[in-house]
Coordinates of C-alpha atoms and ligand atoms in Angstrom, one line a residue:
M268 CA 16.2 -3.0 -11.1
K269 CA 13.5 -1.3 -10.1
L270 CA 10.8 -2.9 -8.5
I271 CA 7.9 -3.1 -6.4
F272 CA 7.0 -4.6 -3.2
L273 CA 2.5 -4.9 -3.1
G274 CA 0.8 -6.3 -0.6
P275 CA -1.5 -6.6 2.6
P276 CA -0.3 -4.4 5.9
G277 CA 1.9 -7.3 7.7
A278 CA 2.7 -9.4 4.1
G279 CA 6.0 -8.4 5.0
K280 CA 7.4 -6.0 2.2
G281 CA 9.6 -3.5 4.3
T282 CA 11.0 -6.8 6.4
M283 CA 11.8 -7.9 2.4
A284 CA 12.9 -4.6 0.9
A285 CA 15.0 -4.1 3.5
R286 CA 17.0 -7.9 2.0
V287 CA 16.7 -6.8 -0.9
K288 CA 18.4 -3.4 -0.6
E289 CA 21.3 -5.5 0.9
Y290 CA 20.8 -8.0 -2.0
L291 CA 21.2 -5.5 -4.4
G292 CA 22.1 -3.0 -3.7
I293 CA 19.3 -0.5 -4.4
P294 CA 17.7 2.4 -2.0
H295 CA 15.1 0.7 -0.3
I296 CA 12.1 3.8 -0.3
S297 CA 9.2 3.2 2.3
T298 CA 6.4 6.0 1.8
G299 CA 5.2 5.2 5.4
N300 CA 8.7 5.3 7.1
L301 CA 9.3 8.7 5.4
F302 CA 5.9 10.0 6.7
R303 CA 6.6 8.6 9.8
E304 CA 10.3 10.5 9.8
N305 CA 7.9 14.1 8.9
V306 CA 5.4 12.7 12.1
A307 CA 8.7 12.3 14.2
E308 CA 10.5 15.5 12.9
K309 CA 7.3 17.5 13.2
T310 CA 7.5 18.8 9.8
Q311 CA 4.0 20.4 8.5
L312 CA 4.0 17.0 6.6
G313 CA 4.0 15.4 9.6
M314 CA 1.4 17.6 11.5
Q315 CA -0.9 17.2 8.3
V316 CA -0.6 13.3 8.4
K317 CA -0.2 12.3 11.6
E318 CA -3.5 11.1 12.3
I319 CA -4.2 10.0 9.2
M320 CA -1.4 7.6 9.7
E321 CA -3.0 6.8 13.0
Q322 CA -6.2 5.5 12.3
G323 CA -5.2 4.1 9.4
N324 CA -6.4 5.7 6.8
L325 CA -4.1 6.6 2.9
V326 CA -2.5 9.5 3.2
P327 CA -4.4 11.9 -0.3
D328 CA -2.6 10.6 -3.6
D329 CA -0.9 14.6 -3.7
L330 CA 1.0 14.4 -1.2
T331 CA 1.8 10.5 -1.6
I332 CA 2.8 11.5 -5.1
A333 CA 5.1 14.3 -4.9
I334 CA 6.9 13.1 -1.9
V335 CA 8.2 9.9 -4.0
K336 CA 9.0 12.2 -6.5
E337 CA 11.4 14.0 -5.1
R338 CA 12.9 10.8 -3.6
L339 CA 13.1 9.1 -6.5
S340 CA 14.8 12.5 -8.2
R341 CA 17.6 11.3 -6.1
P342 CA 21.0 10.2 -7.7
D343 CA 21.1 7.7 -5.6
A344 CA 17.4 6.0 -7.6
E345 CA 18.6 6.6 -10.6
K346 CA 19.9 2.2 -11.7
G347 CA 17.5 0.9 -9.3
F348 CA 15.4 1.1 -6.0
I349 CA 12.6 -0.9 -4.3
L350 CA 8.4 0.6 -3.3
D351 CA 7.5 -0.4 0.1
G352 CA 4.0 0.5 0.0
F353 CA 3.8 2.5 -3.1
P354 CA 1.8 2.6 -5.5
R355 CA -1.4 2.0 -3.2
T356 CA -4.5 3.5 -5.2
I357 CA -4.6 3.1 -9.3
L358 CA -4.0 7.0 -9.2
Q359 CA -0.4 7.0 -7.5
A360 CA 0.0 3.5 -9.9
E361 CA -1.2 6.1 -12.9
A362 CA 1.0 8.9 -11.5
L363 CA 4.4 6.6 -11.3
E364 CA 4.1 4.8 -14.4
K365 CA 5.0 8.7 -16.3
M366 CA 7.5 9.2 -13.2
T367 CA 10.0 6.1 -14.4
S368 CA 9.3 2.0 -15.8
I369 CA 8.9 -0.5 -13.3
K370 CA 11.0 -4.2 -13.5
H371 CA 9.0 -6.3 -11.3
V372 CA 5.9 -6.1 -8.3
L373 CA 6.3 -8.2 -5.9
N374 CA 2.7 -9.1 -4.4
L375 CA 3.5 -11.0 -0.6
I376 CA 0.0 -12.7 -0.4
C377 CA -0.9 -13.6 3.3
P378 CA -4.2 -14.4 4.5
D379 CA -5.9 -12.1 7.1
R380 CA -4.9 -13.9 10.8
E381 CA -1.7 -14.3 10.5
L382 CA -1.4 -10.6 8.9
I383 CA -3.2 -9.4 12.7
R384 CA -0.9 -11.6 14.4
R385 CA 2.2 -9.9 12.7
L386 CA 1.2 -6.4 13.4
T387 CA 0.6 -6.9 16.8
G388 CA 3.7 -8.1 17.8
R389 CA 5.4 -6.1 15.3
R390 CA 7.5 -3.7 16.9
F391 CA 9.8 -1.2 14.5
C392 CA 13.4 1.0 15.1
P393 CA 12.5 4.4 15.0
A394 CA 16.3 5.6 13.6
C395 CA 16.3 3.3 10.9
G396 CA 12.4 1.9 10.5
R397 CA 13.4 -1.6 10.3
S398 CA 11.2 -4.2 11.3
Y399 CA 11.2 -6.6 13.7
H400 CA 8.5 -9.5 15.7
V401 CA 8.6 -10.7 19.4
E402 CA 8.4 -13.9 18.6
F403 CA 8.7 -14.0 15.0
I404 CA 11.6 -11.8 14.1
P405 CA 13.0 -10.8 17.7
P406 CA 16.2 -8.5 18.1
K407 CA 19.4 -10.0 19.1
Q408 CA 19.3 -8.2 22.3
E409 CA 15.9 -7.8 23.7
N410 CA 13.9 -4.5 22.5
I411 CA 16.6 -3.6 21.2
C412 CA 18.2 -2.5 17.1
D413 CA 20.4 -4.6 16.2
D414 CA 21.9 -2.4 13.0
D415 CA 21.9 0.9 15.4
G416 CA 21.2 -0.1 19.3
H417 CA 17.9 1.8 19.6
Q418 CA 15.2 1.1 21.5
L419 CA 12.8 -0.5 19.4
S420 CA 8.8 0.9 19.6
I421 CA 5.5 0.2 19.0
R422 CA 3.6 2.1 15.6
D423 CA 1.1 4.0 17.1
D424 CA -1.5 2.3 14.0
D425 CA -0.4 -1.5 14.9
T426 CA -3.5 -1.1 17.6
L427 CA -5.9 -3.8 16.4
E428 CA -8.9 -1.5 15.8
A429 CA -6.1 0.8 13.2
V430 CA -5.1 -2.7 11.6
Q431 CA -9.1 -3.9 10.9
N432 CA -8.9 -0.3 8.9
R433 CA -6.0 -0.6 7.3
L434 CA -7.5 -3.7 6.0
N435 CA -10.0 -2.6 5.1
V436 CA -8.7 0.3 3.4
Y437 CA -5.9 -2.2 1.5
M438 CA -8.9 -4.3 0.0
E439 CA -11.2 -1.2 -1.0
K440 CA -8.3 1.2 -2.7
T441 CA -4.9 -0.9 -3.3
R442 CA -6.0 -4.6 -3.7
P443 CA -7.2 -3.7 -7.5
L444 CA -3.4 -2.8 -8.1
I445 CA -3.1 -7.0 -9.0
E446 CA -5.6 -6.7 -11.9
W447 CA -4.4 -3.1 -12.9
Y448 CA 0.2 -5.0 -12.6
E449 CA -1.6 -7.8 -13.6
N450 CA -2.8 -6.8 -17.2
R451 CA 1.0 -5.1 -17.7
G452 CA 2.2 -8.3 -16.9
L453 CA 4.8 -7.3 -14.5
L454 CA 3.0 -8.5 -11.4
R455 CA 5.0 -11.6 -10.0
N456 CA 3.5 -13.5 -7.0
I457 CA 5.2 -14.4 -3.6
E458 CA 3.4 -17.0 -1.1
A459 CA 4.9 -14.6 2.1
D460 CA 2.9 -17.0 4.5
V461 CA 6.2 -18.9 5.0
P462 CA 9.2 -18.2 7.2
P463 CA 12.1 -15.1 6.6
D464 CA 14.2 -16.9 4.5
T465 CA 11.5 -18.9 2.7
V466 CA 9.9 -16.1 1.3
F467 CA 13.0 -14.2 0.6
E468 CA 15.1 -17.3 -1.5
R469 CA 10.8 -17.4 -3.5
I470 CA 11.9 -13.2 -4.4
Q471 CA 15.7 -14.0 -4.8
A472 CA 14.1 -16.5 -8.1
V473 CA 12.1 -14.5 -9.3
L474 CA 15.3 -12.2 -9.4
N475 CA 17.4 -13.9 -10.7
K476 CA 15.2 -15.8 -13.6
Ligands
AP5_169 P1 3.1 1.9 5.9 O1 4.0 2.0 6.8 O2 3.4 1.2 4.3 O3 2.2 0.1 6.1 P2 1.6 -0.6 5.5 O4 1.5 -0.9 4.6 O5 0.6 -1.2 6.4 O6 2.6 -2.3 5.9 P3 3.3 -2.2 7.3 O7 5.1 -1.6 7.8 O8 2.7 -2.4 8.8 O9 3.4 -3.8 6.8 P4 4.5 -4.5 6.0 O10 3.9 -5.7 5.0 O11 5.9 -3.8 5.3 O12 5.3 -5.7 6.9 P5 6.4 -5.7 7.9 O13 7.8 -5.7 6.7 O14 7.0 -4.5 8.4 O15 2.3 2.7 6.0 C1 1.7 3.2 7.2 C2 0.6 4.4 6.9 O16 1.1 5.3 5.9 C3 -0.5 4.2 6.3 O17 -1.2 3.5 6.6 C4 -0.6 5.2 5.9 O18 -1.4 6.0 6.2 C5 0.7 6.3 5.3 N1 0.6 5.9 3.5 C6 2.6 5.1 3.4 N2 2.3 5.0 2.3 C7 0.8 5.2 1.3 C8 0.7 5.7 -0.3 N3 0.9 4.9 -0.6 N4 -0.4 6.0 0.2 C9 -1.1 6.7 0.8 N5 -0.8 6.8 2.3 C10 0.3 5.8 2.3 O19 6.1 -7.2 8.6 C11 5.1 -7.1 9.7 C12 5.9 -7.2 10.8 O20 5.6 -9.4 10.6 C13 6.8 -8.0 11.6 O21 7.0 -7.8 12.7 C14 7.5 -8.1 10.8 O22 9.0 -8.8 12.0 C15 6.9 -9.6 10.4 N6 7.0 -10.4 9.5 C16 7.6 -10.2 8.3 N7 7.6 -11.6 7.8 C17 7.5 -12.0 8.5 C18 7.5 -14.0 7.7 N8 7.4 -14.3 6.9 N9 7.0 -14.8 8.8 C19 6.4 -14.4 10.8 N10 6.8 -12.2 10.5 C20 6.8 -11.4 9.8

């Protein structure tokens, strides 16, 4: 099954994509994680995108489309995948439409005040990318990833200033995709301002229809 997770920063796209990955046995492809890996490894791409990401702006479309095209061409993505954080602009959506066909676009809906609480309390695993929250979704052992035992980190773009910019960028560049996918009959709205298990049940209901 080929899925997209759409929604503002902090809506829970990464958290839910990780659960759906286990549920359906398909890869979770997060452009944010792919870029962060490049930044951590100090690749040429990583050097290009580091500052853009820290400020909460979007990486240029050509770089983003190229990284997704390469990732989707790998054998594990043949039967299905979960795209998390891509597309984020109409141009990216048009490029994706030429690459493959999508079954559902799961649009996670959550109010701004909750998004800010979620992002400022987020911790993530720099090794596997898994997200936690100090209050809402804590790891079993404080500050340690449940999956691989790595020490958790705070993302450089989870400062209040960068979060505010990311929300503005979302409103301007990404929100128009809601209508774009609605017009194609692919949009599935999920109210996500509820505990993670409830969000996951709502997603399962869509997937099992
Ligand atoms: P990216 O990594 O995609 O960040 P984002 O879209 O801003 O989304 P987040 O990862 O912040 O939020 P999320 O919805 O995944 O929430 P999460 O599950 O972690 O992108 C980062 C940057 O990379 C961009 O700013 C841009 O520079 C660049 N980039 C990436 N893709 C790009 C593209 N296509 N084009 C151009 N540039 C691109 O949850 C958040 C917190 O809430 C966590 O702490 C979590 O534990 C908690 N939480 C989750 N669900 C719940 C719940 N139901 N209840 C309570 N807490 C919850």
